[in-house]
């Protein structure tokens, strides 16, 4: 390995070390602020509500009271049960995030492996001996920043549960990030991170590449379904065409070789 490769590897390892340092080192660890916490809580909460909003399940609320009359059935998508399940599990979803040190601002929190650690894993797979302050087994462990993001999510959800419930029951036409973050959690405070958006076009960005693959696969599946339907229609159309067959199910002798009239020609044996 030449000098340039050594220098390049040094910077990769240094960046990786920055992603996995302990909380006590403020130079390396940049914990999420209030804006970033609220941003990702609202993003994951919107995703959770979208996922749970596709069911047509109906909940029976007849609990056999003394008068044998309970509350009428209610759709799951409008029930308190759906709200409780989303709120109780939303913070756990944040542990799916990783720290992407090559990005800035709130964009450093994203799902998928970071470009830095993707490169390091690639080197290990090629047989390169990568020496770092942390053992290889801990490379994919939750970072201090993501752990703090989850912890502060728990606090925020508990503190603003009534606000979230008000949105759920009467203001869902308004974007949750605007309603929860701009109008309540960050009212009168810095909310600049809410406008930060990552453009996933950087070469080697594994999270972006994974998202692009997912979109391409979905598009191919949709095109495949349309193609299959088209083939079925064509096949069905062809099957309706009349075919002259013998009783045995095969083609008649005339279909194989049509008879030709030989007018005016006699043959003697």
C-alpha positions as YAML, in Angstrom:
chain: A
units: angstrom
residues:
- id: 1
  name: UNK
  ca: [0.00, 0.00, 0.00]
- id: 2
  name: UNK
  ca: [1.53, 3.32, -1.09]
- id: 3
  name: UNK
  ca: [1.72, 6.56, 0.90]
- id: 4
  name: UNK
  ca: [-1.43, 8.07, -0.63]
- id: 5
  name: UNK
  ca: [-3.45, 4.97, 0.26]
- id: 6
  name: UNK
  ca: [-2.13, 5.10, 3.84]
- id: 7
  name: UNK
  ca: [-3.15, 8.77, 4.18]
- id: 8
  name: UNK
  ca: [-6.58, 8.05, 2.72]
- id: 9
  name: UNK
  ca: [-7.13, 5.14, 5.08]
- id: 10
  name: UNK
  ca: [-6.04, 7.30, 8.03]
- id: 11
  name: UNK
  ca: [-8.73, 9.88, 7.31]
- id: 12
  name: UNK
  ca: [-11.40, 7.18, 6.86]
- id: 13
  name: UNK
  ca: [-10.52, 5.63, 10.23]
- id: 14
  name: UNK
  ca: [-10.41, 9.06, 11.88]
- id: 15
  name: UNK
  ca: [-13.88, 9.85, 10.56]
- id: 16
  name: UNK
  ca: [-15.15, 6.49, 11.75]
- id: 17
  name: UNK
  ca: [-13.70, 7.10, 15.18]
- id: 18
  name: UNK
  ca: [-15.56, 10.38, 15.29]
- id: 19
  name: UNK
  ca: [-18.85, 8.52, 14.78]
- id: 20
  name: UNK
  ca: [-18.29, 6.16, 17.70]
- id: 21
  name: UNK
  ca: [-16.68, 8.30, 20.39]
- id: 22
  name: UNK
  ca: [-18.07, 8.41, 23.93]
- id: 23
  name: UNK
  ca: [-20.41, 11.12, 25.22]
- id: 24
  name: UNK
  ca: [-17.73, 12.79, 27.32]
- id: 25
  name: UNK
  ca: [-15.75, 14.03, 24.35]
- id: 26
  name: UNK
  ca: [-17.56, 17.16, 23.10]
- id: 27
  name: UNK
  ca: [-15.07, 17.56, 20.26]
- id: 28
  name: UNK
  ca: [-16.32, 14.38, 18.61]
- id: 29
  name: UNK
  ca: [-19.88, 14.01, 19.87]
- id: 30
  name: UNK
  ca: [-22.54, 16.44, 18.64]
- id: 31
  name: UNK
  ca: [-25.77, 15.54, 20.41]
- id: 32
  name: UNK
  ca: [-29.11, 16.40, 18.76]
- id: 33
  name: UNK
  ca: [-30.76, 19.70, 19.65]
- id: 34
  name: UNK
  ca: [-34.47, 20.32, 20.28]
- id: 35
  name: UNK
  ca: [-35.15, 21.06, 16.62]
- id: 36
  name: UNK
  ca: [-33.56, 17.82, 15.43]
- id: 37
  name: UNK
  ca: [-35.36, 15.75, 18.04]
- id: 38
  name: UNK
  ca: [-38.77, 17.15, 17.13]
- id: 39
  name: UNK
  ca: [-38.04, 16.85, 13.42]
- id: 40
  name: UNK
  ca: [-37.35, 13.12, 13.52]
- id: 41
  name: UNK
  ca: [-40.08, 12.39, 16.03]
- id: 42
  name: UNK
  ca: [-42.63, 13.98, 13.70]
- id: 43
  name: UNK
  ca: [-41.16, 12.24, 10.63]
- id: 44
  name: UNK
  ca: [-41.38, 8.80, 12.22]
- id: 45
  name: UNK
  ca: [-44.78, 9.51, 13.71]
- id: 46
  name: UNK
  ca: [-46.14, 10.48, 10.29]
- id: 47
  name: UNK
  ca: [-44.68, 7.31, 8.80]
- id: 48
  name: UNK
  ca: [-46.23, 5.20, 11.57]
- id: 49
  name: UNK
  ca: [-49.66, 6.78, 11.10]
- id: 50
  name: UNK
  ca: [-49.39, 6.27, 7.34]
- id: 51
  name: UNK
  ca: [-48.51, 2.58, 7.80]
- id: 52
  name: UNK
  ca: [-51.33, 1.93, 10.25]
- id: 53
  name: UNK
  ca: [-53.85, 3.90, 8.21]
- id: 54
  name: UNK
  ca: [-54.16, 1.30, 5.43]
- id: 55
  name: UNK
  ca: [-56.18, -1.26, 7.36]
- id: 56
  name: UNK
  ca: [-59.96, -1.59, 7.20]
- id: 57
  name: UNK
  ca: [-60.19, -3.27, 10.58]
- id: 58
  name: UNK
  ca: [-63.19, -2.43, 12.75]
- id: 59
  name: UNK
  ca: [-63.03, -2.59, 16.55]
- id: 60
  name: UNK
  ca: [-66.00, -3.94, 18.46]
- id: 61
  name: UNK
  ca: [-66.57, -1.84, 21.58]
- id: 62
  name: UNK
  ca: [-69.54, -3.78, 23.00]
- id: 63
  name: UNK
  ca: [-68.15, -4.83, 26.37]
- id: 64
  name: UNK
  ca: [-71.44, -6.24, 27.76]
- id: 65
  name: UNK
  ca: [-72.36, -3.52, 30.23]
- id: 66
  name: UNK
  ca: [-75.24, -3.96, 32.66]
- id: 67
  name: UNK
  ca: [-77.73, -2.72, 30.07]
- id: 68
  name: UNK
  ca: [-76.03, -4.93, 27.43]
- id: 69
  name: UNK
  ca: [-75.34, -1.85, 25.37]
- id: 70
  name: UNK
  ca: [-71.75, -0.90, 24.61]
- id: 71
  name: UNK
  ca: [-70.33, 1.76, 22.34]
- id: 72
  name: UNK
  ca: [-70.87, 1.22, 18.61]
- id: 73
  name: UNK
  ca: [-68.02, -0.32, 16.54]
- id: 74
  name: UNK
  ca: [-65.31, 2.06, 15.36]
- id: 75
  name: UNK
  ca: [-62.78, 1.90, 12.55]
- id: 76
  name: UNK
  ca: [-59.23, 1.20, 13.74]
- id: 77
  name: UNK
  ca: [-57.86, 4.20, 11.82]
- id: 78
  name: UNK
  ca: [-60.01, 6.52, 13.97]
- id: 79
  name: UNK
  ca: [-59.56, 4.69, 17.26]
- id: 80
  name: UNK
  ca: [-57.67, 5.59, 20.41]
- id: 81
  name: UNK
  ca: [-55.92, 2.22, 20.13]
- id: 82
  name: UNK
  ca: [-54.15, 3.27, 16.96]
- id: 83
  name: UNK
  ca: [-53.02, 6.52, 18.58]
- id: 84
  name: UNK
  ca: [-51.68, 4.72, 21.66]
- id: 85
  name: UNK
  ca: [-49.79, 2.13, 19.62]
- id: 86
  name: UNK
  ca: [-48.09, 4.75, 17.44]
- id: 87
  name: UNK
  ca: [-47.14, 7.01, 20.36]
- id: 88
  name: UNK
  ca: [-45.76, 4.14, 22.44]
- id: 89
  name: UNK
  ca: [-43.55, 2.78, 19.64]
- id: 90
  name: UNK
  ca: [-42.42, 5.87, 17.75]
- id: 91
  name: UNK
  ca: [-39.23, 6.45, 19.76]
- id: 92
  name: UNK
  ca: [-38.09, 2.87, 19.22]
- id: 93
  name: UNK
  ca: [-38.12, 3.55, 15.48]
- id: 94
  name: UNK
  ca: [-35.36, 6.15, 15.96]
- id: 95
  name: UNK
  ca: [-32.91, 3.36, 16.85]
- id: 96
  name: UNK
  ca: [-33.02, 2.40, 13.16]
- id: 97
  name: UNK
  ca: [-31.07, 5.59, 12.42]
- id: 98
  name: UNK
  ca: [-27.30, 5.81, 12.09]
- id: 99
  name: UNK
  ca: [-24.89, 8.70, 12.36]
- id: 100
  name: UNK
  ca: [-23.52, 9.94, 9.01]
- id: 101
  name: UNK
  ca: [-20.53, 12.11, 9.90]
- id: 102
  name: UNK
  ca: [-19.93, 12.97, 6.26]
- id: 103
  name: UNK
  ca: [-23.17, 14.98, 6.33]
- id: 104
  name: UNK
  ca: [-23.93, 18.24, 8.11]
- id: 105
  name: UNK
  ca: [-26.75, 19.49, 10.31]
- id: 106
  name: UNK
  ca: [-29.77, 17.31, 10.93]
- id: 107
  name: UNK
  ca: [-28.95, 15.34, 7.78]
- id: 108
  name: UNK
  ca: [-26.29, 13.46, 9.76]
- id: 109
  name: UNK
  ca: [-29.13, 11.36, 11.18]
- id: 110
  name: UNK
  ca: [-30.37, 8.89, 8.58]
- id: 111
  name: UNK
  ca: [-31.28, 5.26, 8.13]
- id: 112
  name: UNK
  ca: [-28.80, 2.96, 6.45]
- id: 113
  name: UNK
  ca: [-25.06, 2.52, 6.89]
- id: 114
  name: UNK
  ca: [-22.95, 5.66, 6.62]
- id: 115
  name: UNK
  ca: [-20.56, 6.13, 3.72]
- id: 116
  name: UNK
  ca: [-17.60, 6.02, 6.12]
- id: 117
  name: UNK
  ca: [-18.47, 2.68, 7.68]
- id: 118
  name: UNK
  ca: [-19.52, 1.25, 4.34]
- id: 119
  name: UNK
  ca: [-16.01, 1.99, 3.06]
- id: 120
  name: UNK
  ca: [-14.42, 0.42, 6.14]
- id: 121
  name: UNK
  ca: [-16.52, -2.72, 5.82]
- id: 122
  name: UNK
  ca: [-15.47, -2.91, 2.18]
- id: 123
  name: UNK
  ca: [-11.79, -2.75, 3.18]
- id: 124
  name: UNK
  ca: [-12.25, -5.51, 5.75]
- id: 125
  name: UNK
  ca: [-13.99, -7.69, 3.19]
- id: 126
  name: UNK
  ca: [-10.98, -7.24, 0.90]
- id: 127
  name: UNK
  ca: [-8.67, -8.46, 3.64]
- id: 128
  name: UNK
  ca: [-7.29, -5.10, 4.77]
- id: 129
  name: UNK
  ca: [-6.35, -5.03, 8.47]
- id: 130
  name: UNK
  ca: [-8.20, -1.94, 9.76]
- id: 131
  name: UNK
  ca: [-7.10, -0.92, 13.27]
- id: 132
  name: UNK
  ca: [-9.41, 1.40, 15.24]
- id: 133
  name: UNK
  ca: [-10.05, 2.44, 18.84]
- id: 134
  name: UNK
  ca: [-13.20, 0.30, 18.89]
- id: 135
  name: UNK
  ca: [-13.39, -3.42, 18.05]
- id: 136
  name: UNK
  ca: [-14.99, -4.56, 14.79]
- id: 137
  name: UNK
  ca: [-17.91, -6.15, 16.69]
- id: 138
  name: UNK
  ca: [-19.02, -2.71, 17.90]
- id: 139
  name: UNK
  ca: [-18.93, -0.94, 14.55]
- id: 140
  name: UNK
  ca: [-22.67, -1.33, 14.04]
- id: 141
  name: UNK
  ca: [-23.69, -0.49, 17.60]
- id: 142
  name: UNK
  ca: [-25.96, 2.48, 18.30]
- id: 143
  name: UNK
  ca: [-23.97, 5.73, 18.46]
- id: 144
  name: UNK
  ca: [-24.14, 8.11, 21.42]
- id: 145
  name: UNK
  ca: [-25.98, 10.67, 19.30]
- id: 146
  name: UNK
  ca: [-28.68, 8.23, 18.18]
- id: 147
  name: UNK
  ca: [-29.09, 6.90, 21.72]
- id: 148
  name: UNK
  ca: [-29.60, 10.46, 22.94]
- id: 149
  name: UNK
  ca: [-32.07, 11.10, 20.12]
- id: 150
  name: UNK
  ca: [-34.16, 8.17, 21.32]
- id: 151
  name: UNK
  ca: [-33.94, 9.21, 24.99]
- id: 152
  name: UNK
  ca: [-35.06, 12.77, 24.25]
- id: 153
  name: UNK
  ca: [-37.85, 11.46, 22.06]
- id: 154
  name: UNK
  ca: [-39.29, 9.68, 25.10]
- id: 155
  name: UNK
  ca: [-39.29, 12.96, 27.03]
- id: 156
  name: UNK
  ca: [-40.82, 14.98, 24.17]
- id: 157
  name: UNK
  ca: [-43.64, 12.50, 23.53]
- id: 158
  name: UNK
  ca: [-44.56, 12.38, 27.21]
- id: 159
  name: UNK
  ca: [-44.49, 16.16, 27.51]
- id: 160
  name: UNK
  ca: [-46.50, 16.88, 24.34]
- id: 161
  name: UNK
  ca: [-48.81, 13.86, 24.22]
- id: 162
  name: UNK
  ca: [-51.91, 16.05, 24.59]
- id: 163
  name: UNK
  ca: [-50.80, 18.22, 21.67]
- id: 164
  name: UNK
  ca: [-50.25, 15.14, 19.49]
- id: 165
  name: UNK
  ca: [-53.64, 13.77, 20.51]
- id: 166
  name: UNK
  ca: [-55.34, 17.06, 19.58]
- id: 167
  name: UNK
  ca: [-53.74, 16.84, 16.14]
- id: 168
  name: UNK
  ca: [-54.81, 13.21, 15.76]
- id: 169
  name: UNK
  ca: [-58.43, 13.85, 16.68]
- id: 170
  name: UNK
  ca: [-59.05, 17.13, 14.91]
- id: 171
  name: UNK
  ca: [-56.17, 18.62, 12.92]
- id: 172
  name: UNK
  ca: [-54.76, 15.85, 10.71]
- id: 173
  name: UNK
  ca: [-55.25, 18.00, 7.62]
- id: 174
  name: UNK
  ca: [-52.28, 20.05, 8.87]
- id: 175
  name: UNK
  ca: [-48.75, 18.67, 8.57]
- id: 176
  name: UNK
  ca: [-47.66, 17.16, 11.89]
- id: 177
  name: UNK
  ca: [-44.18, 18.71, 11.74]
- id: 178
  name: UNK
  ca: [-45.73, 22.17, 11.41]
- id: 179
  name: UNK
  ca: [-48.36, 21.55, 14.08]
- id: 180
  name: UNK
  ca: [-46.14, 19.88, 16.68]
- id: 181
  name: UNK
  ca: [-42.74, 21.46, 16.08]
- id: 182
  name: UNK
  ca: [-43.30, 24.94, 14.68]
- id: 183
  name: UNK
  ca: [-46.44, 25.80, 16.65]
- id: 184
  name: UNK
  ca: [-45.62, 24.13, 19.96]
- id: 185
  name: UNK
  ca: [-42.23, 22.53, 20.70]
- id: 186
  name: UNK
  ca: [-40.13, 25.14, 18.88]
- id: 187
  name: UNK
  ca: [-42.44, 28.14, 19.11]
- id: 188
  name: UNK
  ca: [-40.23, 31.23, 19.33]
- id: 189
  name: UNK
  ca: [-37.06, 29.09, 19.05]
- id: 190
  name: UNK
  ca: [-34.66, 28.09, 16.30]
- id: 191
  name: UNK
  ca: [-36.48, 25.84, 13.81]
- id: 192
  name: UNK
  ca: [-34.05, 26.06, 10.90]
- id: 193
  name: UNK
  ca: [-33.34, 22.32, 10.86]
- id: 194
  name: UNK
  ca: [-36.92, 21.65, 9.75]
- id: 195
  name: UNK
  ca: [-36.04, 23.08, 6.34]
- id: 196
  name: UNK
  ca: [-32.90, 20.98, 5.90]
- id: 197
  name: UNK
  ca: [-33.32, 18.28, 3.27]
- id: 198
  name: UNK
  ca: [-30.74, 15.77, 2.09]
- id: 199
  name: UNK
  ca: [-30.25, 15.36, -1.66]
- id: 200
  name: UNK
  ca: [-29.35, 11.65, -2.03]
- id: 201
  name: UNK
  ca: [-27.20, 11.90, -5.14]
- id: 202
  name: UNK
  ca: [-23.74, 11.68, -3.65]
- id: 203
  name: UNK
  ca: [-21.67, 8.86, -5.11]
- id: 204
  name: UNK
  ca: [-21.06, 6.12, -2.57]
- id: 205
  name: UNK
  ca: [-23.85, 7.19, -0.23]
- id: 206
  name: UNK
  ca: [-25.19, 3.82, 0.88]
- id: 207
  name: UNK
  ca: [-28.40, 5.16, 2.38]
- id: 208
  name: UNK
  ca: [-29.18, 6.99, -0.87]
- id: 209
  name: UNK
  ca: [-28.25, 3.96, -2.97]
- id: 210
  name: UNK
  ca: [-30.50, 1.71, -0.89]
- id: 211
  name: UNK
  ca: [-33.40, 4.14, -1.30]
- id: 212
  name: UNK
  ca: [-32.83, 4.35, -5.08]
- id: 213
  name: UNK
  ca: [-32.76, 0.53, -5.34]
- id: 214
  name: UNK
  ca: [-36.02, 0.34, -3.40]
- id: 215
  name: UNK
  ca: [-37.71, 2.83, -5.76]
- id: 216
  name: UNK
  ca: [-36.39, 1.03, -8.89]
- id: 217
  name: UNK
  ca: [-37.56, -2.37, -7.60]
- id: 218
  name: UNK
  ca: [-41.03, -0.97, -6.86]
- id: 219
  name: UNK
  ca: [-41.20, 0.53, -10.36]
- id: 220
  name: UNK
  ca: [-40.08, -2.77, -11.97]
- id: 221
  name: UNK
  ca: [-42.71, -4.70, -10.00]
- id: 222
  name: UNK
  ca: [-45.42, -2.30, -11.16]
- id: 223
  name: UNK
  ca: [-44.27, -2.59, -14.79]
- id: 224
  name: UNK
  ca: [-44.09, -6.37, -14.42]
- id: 225
  name: UNK
  ca: [-47.67, -6.51, -13.15]
- id: 226
  name: UNK
  ca: [-48.87, -4.43, -16.10]
- id: 227
  name: UNK
  ca: [-46.96, -6.67, -18.51]
- id: 228
  name: UNK
  ca: [-48.45, -9.82, -17.01]
- id: 229
  name: UNK
  ca: [-51.99, -8.44, -17.29]
- id: 230
  name: UNK
  ca: [-51.35, -7.52, -20.94]
- id: 231
  name: UNK
  ca: [-50.03, -11.00, -21.75]
- id: 232
  name: UNK
  ca: [-53.04, -12.62, -20.08]
- id: 233
  name: UNK
  ca: [-55.43, -10.51, -22.18]
- id: 234
  name: UNK
  ca: [-53.59, -11.39, -25.41]
- id: 235
  name: UNK
  ca: [-53.54, -15.08, -24.53]
- id: 236
  name: UNK
  ca: [-57.25, -15.02, -23.73]
- id: 237
  name: UNK
  ca: [-57.98, -13.29, -27.03]
- id: 238
  name: UNK
  ca: [-56.00, -15.87, -29.00]
- id: 239
  name: UNK
  ca: [-57.74, -18.76, -27.22]
- id: 240
  name: UNK
  ca: [-61.11, -17.54, -28.56]
- id: 241
  name: UNK
  ca: [-60.03, -18.02, -32.22]
- id: 242
  name: UNK
  ca: [-61.80, -21.09, -33.77]
- id: 243
  name: UNK
  ca: [-59.58, -24.05, -34.57]
- id: 244
  name: UNK
  ca: [-60.75, -27.03, -36.64]
- id: 245
  name: UNK
  ca: [-59.73, -30.15, -34.75]
- id: 246
  name: UNK
  ca: [-60.48, -33.86, -35.08]
- id: 247
  name: UNK
  ca: [-62.36, -35.76, -32.42]
- id: 248
  name: UNK
  ca: [-59.04, -36.98, -31.02]
- id: 249
  name: UNK
  ca: [-58.09, -33.37, -30.26]
- id: 250
  name: UNK
  ca: [-55.41, -33.03, -32.95]
- id: 251
  name: UNK
  ca: [-55.38, -31.08, -36.19]
- id: 252
  name: UNK
  ca: [-57.22, -32.62, -39.12]
- id: 253
  name: UNK
  ca: [-55.35, -34.00, -42.11]
- id: 254
  name: UNK
  ca: [-56.70, -31.13, -44.16]
- id: 255
  name: UNK
  ca: [-55.14, -28.61, -41.74]
- id: 256
  name: UNK
  ca: [-51.78, -30.29, -42.16]
- id: 257
  name: UNK
  ca: [-51.91, -30.60, -45.98]
- id: 258
  name: UNK
  ca: [-54.89, -29.10, -47.77]
- id: 259
  name: UNK
  ca: [-56.34, -31.08, -50.70]
- id: 260
  name: UNK
  ca: [-55.78, -29.66, -54.19]
- id: 261
  name: UNK
  ca: [-58.09, -30.48, -57.10]
- id: 262
  name: UNK
  ca: [-56.22, -31.91, -60.09]
- id: 263
  name: UNK
  ca: [-58.72, -31.15, -62.80]
- id: 264
  name: UNK
  ca: [-58.05, -32.68, -66.22]
- id: 265
  name: UNK
  ca: [-55.24, -34.91, -65.07]
- id: 266
  name: UNK
  ca: [-55.62, -38.69, -65.00]
- id: 267
  name: UNK
  ca: [-53.21, -41.16, -63.54]
- id: 268
  name: UNK
  ca: [-53.05, -44.81, -64.57]
- id: 269
  name: UNK
  ca: [-51.36, -47.57, -62.69]
...
